[in-house]
Amino acid sequence: MTIRVVIADDQALVRTGLRMILDNADDIDVVGEAGDGAEAVALVAELDPDVVLMDIRMPEMDGVEATAAIAAAQRARVLVLTTFDLDEYVYAALQAGASGFLLKDSLAPDLLAGVRVVAAGEATLAPTVTRRLLDRVVTGLPVPPPDDRLALLTGREHEVLQHLARGLSNAEIAELLFLSPGTVKTHVGRILTKLGLRDRVQAVVFAYESGMISR
């Protein structure tokens, strides 16, 4: 099945570069380009793509507002493209419903893999910066009271969520907890169901906002 993608970035050169990478993949088709958030929202409603590559800072409507509009009304999943100096905006985009983020200087294979993962209904976080990103954003904020939903989790699910929140993959969690990757995947699925979350990105945000990850 071909993955249909819309690229949203206010720099034409960036859009061209992304299109060149994506067009080289047999299973990905770029169906539209937008120069701002409002145009991206309109294009997604018109074209019904599978994935939106979303820049954060754009005129008219920024990527956070556009992500929220798309997540609320469309089936398309949003993959945020960012740079280190936009961390706080990325966190806001994740809260708005983005399915993950990649750095703009990611290698072509990482970009293609991210699009495929998100299109498959999973979520992707740049693993080397996930903890640093969230730590930088939440540092200095008051520690919230524990979320009552944490009581719904078993001890093992609590462990899995803690490791997931630190950016570990299922395979890495499995190795740490002496479980099979399939068992970890099952635990993650149950965690999402119990907490009413859409994907593992939302689980990361929940873990920080609920206070279960120490700051």
Short mmCIF file of C-alpha atoms in Angstrom, two decimals:
data_model
loop_
_atom_site.label_atom_id
_atom_site.label_comp_id
_atom_site.label_asym_id
_atom_site.label_seq_id
_atom_site.Cartn_x
_atom_site.Cartn_y
_atom_site.Cartn_z
CA MET A 1 0.00 0.00 0.00
CA THR A 2 1.31 3.44 -0.93
CA ILE A 3 1.72 5.95 1.92
CA ARG A 4 0.27 9.32 0.94
CA VAL A 5 2.16 12.29 2.41
CA VAL A 6 1.62 16.03 2.67
CA ILE A 7 4.66 18.22 3.39
CA ALA A 8 4.08 21.41 5.39
CA ASP A 9 7.02 23.82 5.61
CA ASP A 10 7.30 27.53 4.84
CA GLN A 11 10.65 27.09 3.08
CA ALA A 12 10.31 25.93 -0.52
CA LEU A 13 13.87 24.58 -0.53
CA VAL A 14 13.13 22.37 2.48
CA ARG A 15 9.95 21.06 0.87
CA THR A 16 11.87 20.27 -2.32
CA GLY A 17 14.54 18.37 -0.42
CA LEU A 18 11.99 16.36 1.52
CA ARG A 19 10.05 15.56 -1.65
CA MET A 20 13.22 14.33 -3.39
CA ILE A 21 13.91 11.92 -0.52
CA LEU A 22 10.33 10.67 -0.26
CA ASP A 23 9.80 10.34 -4.03
CA ASN A 24 12.71 7.90 -4.18
CA ALA A 25 10.75 5.42 -2.07
CA ASP A 26 8.49 3.05 -3.97
CA ASP A 27 5.91 2.94 -1.17
CA ILE A 28 5.58 6.70 -0.52
CA ASP A 29 3.76 9.30 -2.63
CA VAL A 30 3.91 13.04 -1.89
CA VAL A 31 0.41 14.23 -2.74
CA GLY A 32 0.68 17.87 -1.69
CA GLU A 33 2.78 20.69 -0.25
CA ALA A 34 1.76 23.50 2.08
CA GLY A 35 3.62 26.70 2.95
CA ASP A 36 1.82 27.39 6.22
CA GLY A 37 -0.35 25.69 8.82
CA ALA A 38 -3.68 26.92 7.50
CA GLU A 39 -2.86 25.63 4.03
CA ALA A 40 -1.78 22.32 5.55
CA VAL A 41 -5.09 21.90 7.38
CA ALA A 42 -7.03 22.65 4.19
CA LEU A 43 -4.89 20.27 2.11
CA VAL A 44 -5.29 17.44 4.59
CA ALA A 45 -9.07 17.87 4.55
CA GLU A 46 -9.04 17.83 0.74
CA LEU A 47 -6.49 15.08 0.06
CA ASP A 48 -6.90 12.77 3.09
CA PRO A 49 -3.20 11.77 3.32
CA ASP A 50 -1.83 9.16 5.69
CA VAL A 51 0.99 11.30 7.09
CA VAL A 52 1.75 15.01 7.37
CA LEU A 53 5.37 16.14 7.71
CA MET A 54 4.87 19.27 9.78
CA ASP A 55 7.25 22.14 10.41
CA ILE A 56 6.65 24.07 13.64
CA ARG A 57 7.25 27.73 12.89
CA MET A 58 5.15 28.84 9.93
CA PRO A 59 3.18 31.99 9.10
CA GLU A 60 -0.62 32.35 9.33
CA MET A 61 -1.00 29.24 11.50
CA ASP A 62 1.96 27.53 13.17
CA GLY A 63 2.58 23.80 13.23
CA VAL A 64 1.22 23.33 16.75
CA GLU A 65 -2.17 24.84 15.92
CA ALA A 66 -2.28 22.98 12.61
CA THR A 67 -1.44 19.70 14.34
CA ALA A 68 -4.26 20.20 16.84
CA ALA A 69 -6.74 20.93 14.03
CA ILE A 70 -5.68 17.87 12.05
CA ALA A 71 -5.62 15.53 15.06
CA ALA A 72 -9.12 16.64 16.06
CA ALA A 73 -10.80 16.21 12.70
CA GLN A 74 -8.74 14.02 10.35
CA ARG A 75 -7.29 10.52 10.28
CA ALA A 76 -3.89 11.75 9.06
CA ARG A 77 -1.05 11.38 11.52
CA VAL A 78 1.41 14.21 12.06
CA LEU A 79 5.18 13.77 12.12
CA VAL A 80 6.88 16.93 13.35
CA LEU A 81 10.19 18.05 11.87
CA THR A 82 12.23 20.17 14.23
CA THR A 83 15.60 21.54 15.24
CA PHE A 84 17.16 21.62 18.70
CA ASP A 85 16.18 25.23 19.32
CA LEU A 86 12.46 24.49 19.01
CA ASP A 87 12.12 21.99 21.84
CA GLU A 88 9.27 23.75 23.67
CA TYR A 89 7.25 23.90 20.45
CA VAL A 90 7.76 20.21 19.83
CA TYR A 91 6.41 19.38 23.27
CA ALA A 92 3.35 21.53 22.53
CA ALA A 93 2.90 19.68 19.22
CA LEU A 94 3.03 16.32 20.99
CA GLN A 95 0.38 17.53 23.41
CA ALA A 96 -1.67 18.69 20.42
CA GLY A 97 -1.69 15.18 18.96
CA ALA A 98 1.47 14.72 16.90
CA SER A 99 2.59 11.12 16.51
CA GLY A 100 6.25 11.92 16.89
CA PHE A 101 9.14 14.08 15.85
CA LEU A 102 12.33 13.87 13.85
CA LEU A 103 15.20 16.30 13.63
CA LYS A 104 15.50 18.22 10.37
CA ASP A 105 19.05 16.97 9.94
CA SER A 106 17.96 13.32 10.13
CA LEU A 107 19.40 11.04 7.49
CA ALA A 108 17.18 10.02 4.60
CA PRO A 109 16.74 6.42 5.87
CA ASP A 110 15.58 7.75 9.25
CA LEU A 111 13.06 10.06 7.60
CA LEU A 112 11.66 7.24 5.47
CA ALA A 113 11.51 4.91 8.46
CA GLY A 114 9.72 7.57 10.52
CA VAL A 115 7.07 8.09 7.85
CA ARG A 116 6.50 4.33 7.59
CA VAL A 117 6.26 3.84 11.34
CA VAL A 118 3.76 6.66 11.76
CA ALA A 119 1.71 5.50 8.76
CA ALA A 120 1.50 2.04 10.33
CA GLY A 121 -0.23 3.53 13.36
CA GLU A 122 2.78 3.59 15.64
CA ALA A 123 4.70 6.59 16.94
CA THR A 124 8.25 7.71 16.53
CA LEU A 125 10.50 9.82 18.73
CA ALA A 126 14.08 10.71 17.93
CA PRO A 127 15.47 8.40 20.65
CA THR A 128 18.73 10.23 21.31
CA VAL A 129 16.98 13.46 22.23
CA THR A 130 13.67 12.35 23.75
CA ARG A 131 14.72 12.52 27.39
CA ARG A 132 16.70 15.73 26.88
CA LEU A 133 13.77 17.30 25.05
CA LEU A 134 11.23 16.54 27.75
CA ASP A 135 13.61 17.37 30.59
CA ARG A 136 14.32 20.79 29.10
CA VAL A 137 10.64 21.54 28.61
CA VAL A 138 9.41 20.48 32.05
CA THR A 139 12.35 21.75 34.11
CA GLY A 140 11.18 24.44 36.48
CA LEU A 141 7.51 23.52 36.27
CA PRO A 142 5.76 22.57 39.53
CA VAL A 143 5.60 18.84 40.19
CA PRO A 144 2.00 17.76 39.52
CA PRO A 145 -0.03 15.54 41.85
CA PRO A 146 -0.07 11.85 40.84
CA ASP A 147 -2.63 11.05 38.17
CA ASP A 148 -5.37 8.72 39.44
CA ARG A 149 -5.11 6.67 36.25
CA LEU A 150 -1.71 5.36 37.36
CA ALA A 151 -3.57 3.15 39.84
CA LEU A 152 -5.04 1.27 36.87
CA LEU A 153 -1.62 -0.07 35.90
CA THR A 154 -0.03 -3.24 37.21
CA GLY A 155 3.47 -3.08 38.66
CA ARG A 156 4.95 -4.44 35.44
CA GLU A 157 3.00 -1.97 33.31
CA HIS A 158 4.27 0.83 35.53
CA GLU A 159 7.86 -0.33 34.89
CA VAL A 160 7.28 -0.53 31.15
CA LEU A 161 5.78 2.96 31.07
CA GLN A 162 8.76 4.41 32.96
CA HIS A 163 11.22 2.94 30.47
CA LEU A 164 9.03 3.93 27.52
CA ALA A 165 8.96 7.51 28.82
CA ARG A 166 12.75 7.60 28.77
CA GLY A 167 12.73 6.90 25.04
CA LEU A 168 13.56 3.19 25.08
CA SER A 169 12.33 0.92 22.30
CA ASN A 170 10.34 -2.25 22.93
CA ALA A 171 13.46 -4.32 22.31
CA GLU A 172 15.47 -2.30 24.83
CA ILE A 173 12.72 -2.55 27.44
CA ALA A 174 12.49 -6.28 26.84
CA GLU A 175 16.20 -6.71 27.46
CA LEU A 176 16.11 -4.68 30.68
CA LEU A 177 13.08 -6.49 32.10
CA PHE A 178 13.99 -9.96 30.78
CA LEU A 179 10.86 -10.14 28.65
CA SER A 180 10.23 -10.88 25.00
CA PRO A 181 9.60 -7.90 22.67
CA GLY A 182 6.16 -9.33 22.00
CA THR A 183 5.32 -9.28 25.69
CA VAL A 184 6.49 -5.68 25.97
CA LYS A 185 4.33 -4.77 22.98
CA THR A 186 1.35 -6.35 24.72
CA HIS A 187 2.08 -4.37 27.90
CA VAL A 188 2.33 -1.14 25.90
CA GLY A 189 -1.02 -1.84 24.27
CA ARG A 190 -2.65 -2.43 27.63
CA ILE A 191 -1.10 0.73 29.05
CA LEU A 192 -2.51 2.81 26.20
CA THR A 193 -5.96 1.24 26.61
CA LYS A 194 -6.09 1.72 30.38
CA LEU A 195 -4.89 5.31 30.23
CA GLY A 196 -7.04 6.22 27.22
CA LEU A 197 -4.03 7.24 25.13
CA ARG A 198 -3.63 7.00 21.35
CA ASP A 199 0.02 6.03 21.05
CA ARG A 200 3.36 5.82 22.84
CA VAL A 201 4.11 9.50 22.24
CA GLN A 202 1.05 10.42 24.29
CA ALA A 203 2.24 7.89 26.88
CA VAL A 204 5.57 9.74 27.16
CA VAL A 205 3.78 13.05 27.67
CA PHE A 206 1.46 11.45 30.24
CA ALA A 207 4.39 9.99 32.17
CA TYR A 208 5.97 13.42 32.59
CA GLU A 209 2.77 15.32 33.24
CA SER A 210 1.57 12.79 35.82
CA GLY A 211 4.76 13.18 37.83
CA MET A 212 5.83 9.54 37.56
CA ILE A 213 9.14 10.59 35.97
CA SER A 214 11.26 12.53 38.40
CA ARG A 215 12.51 15.92 37.25
#
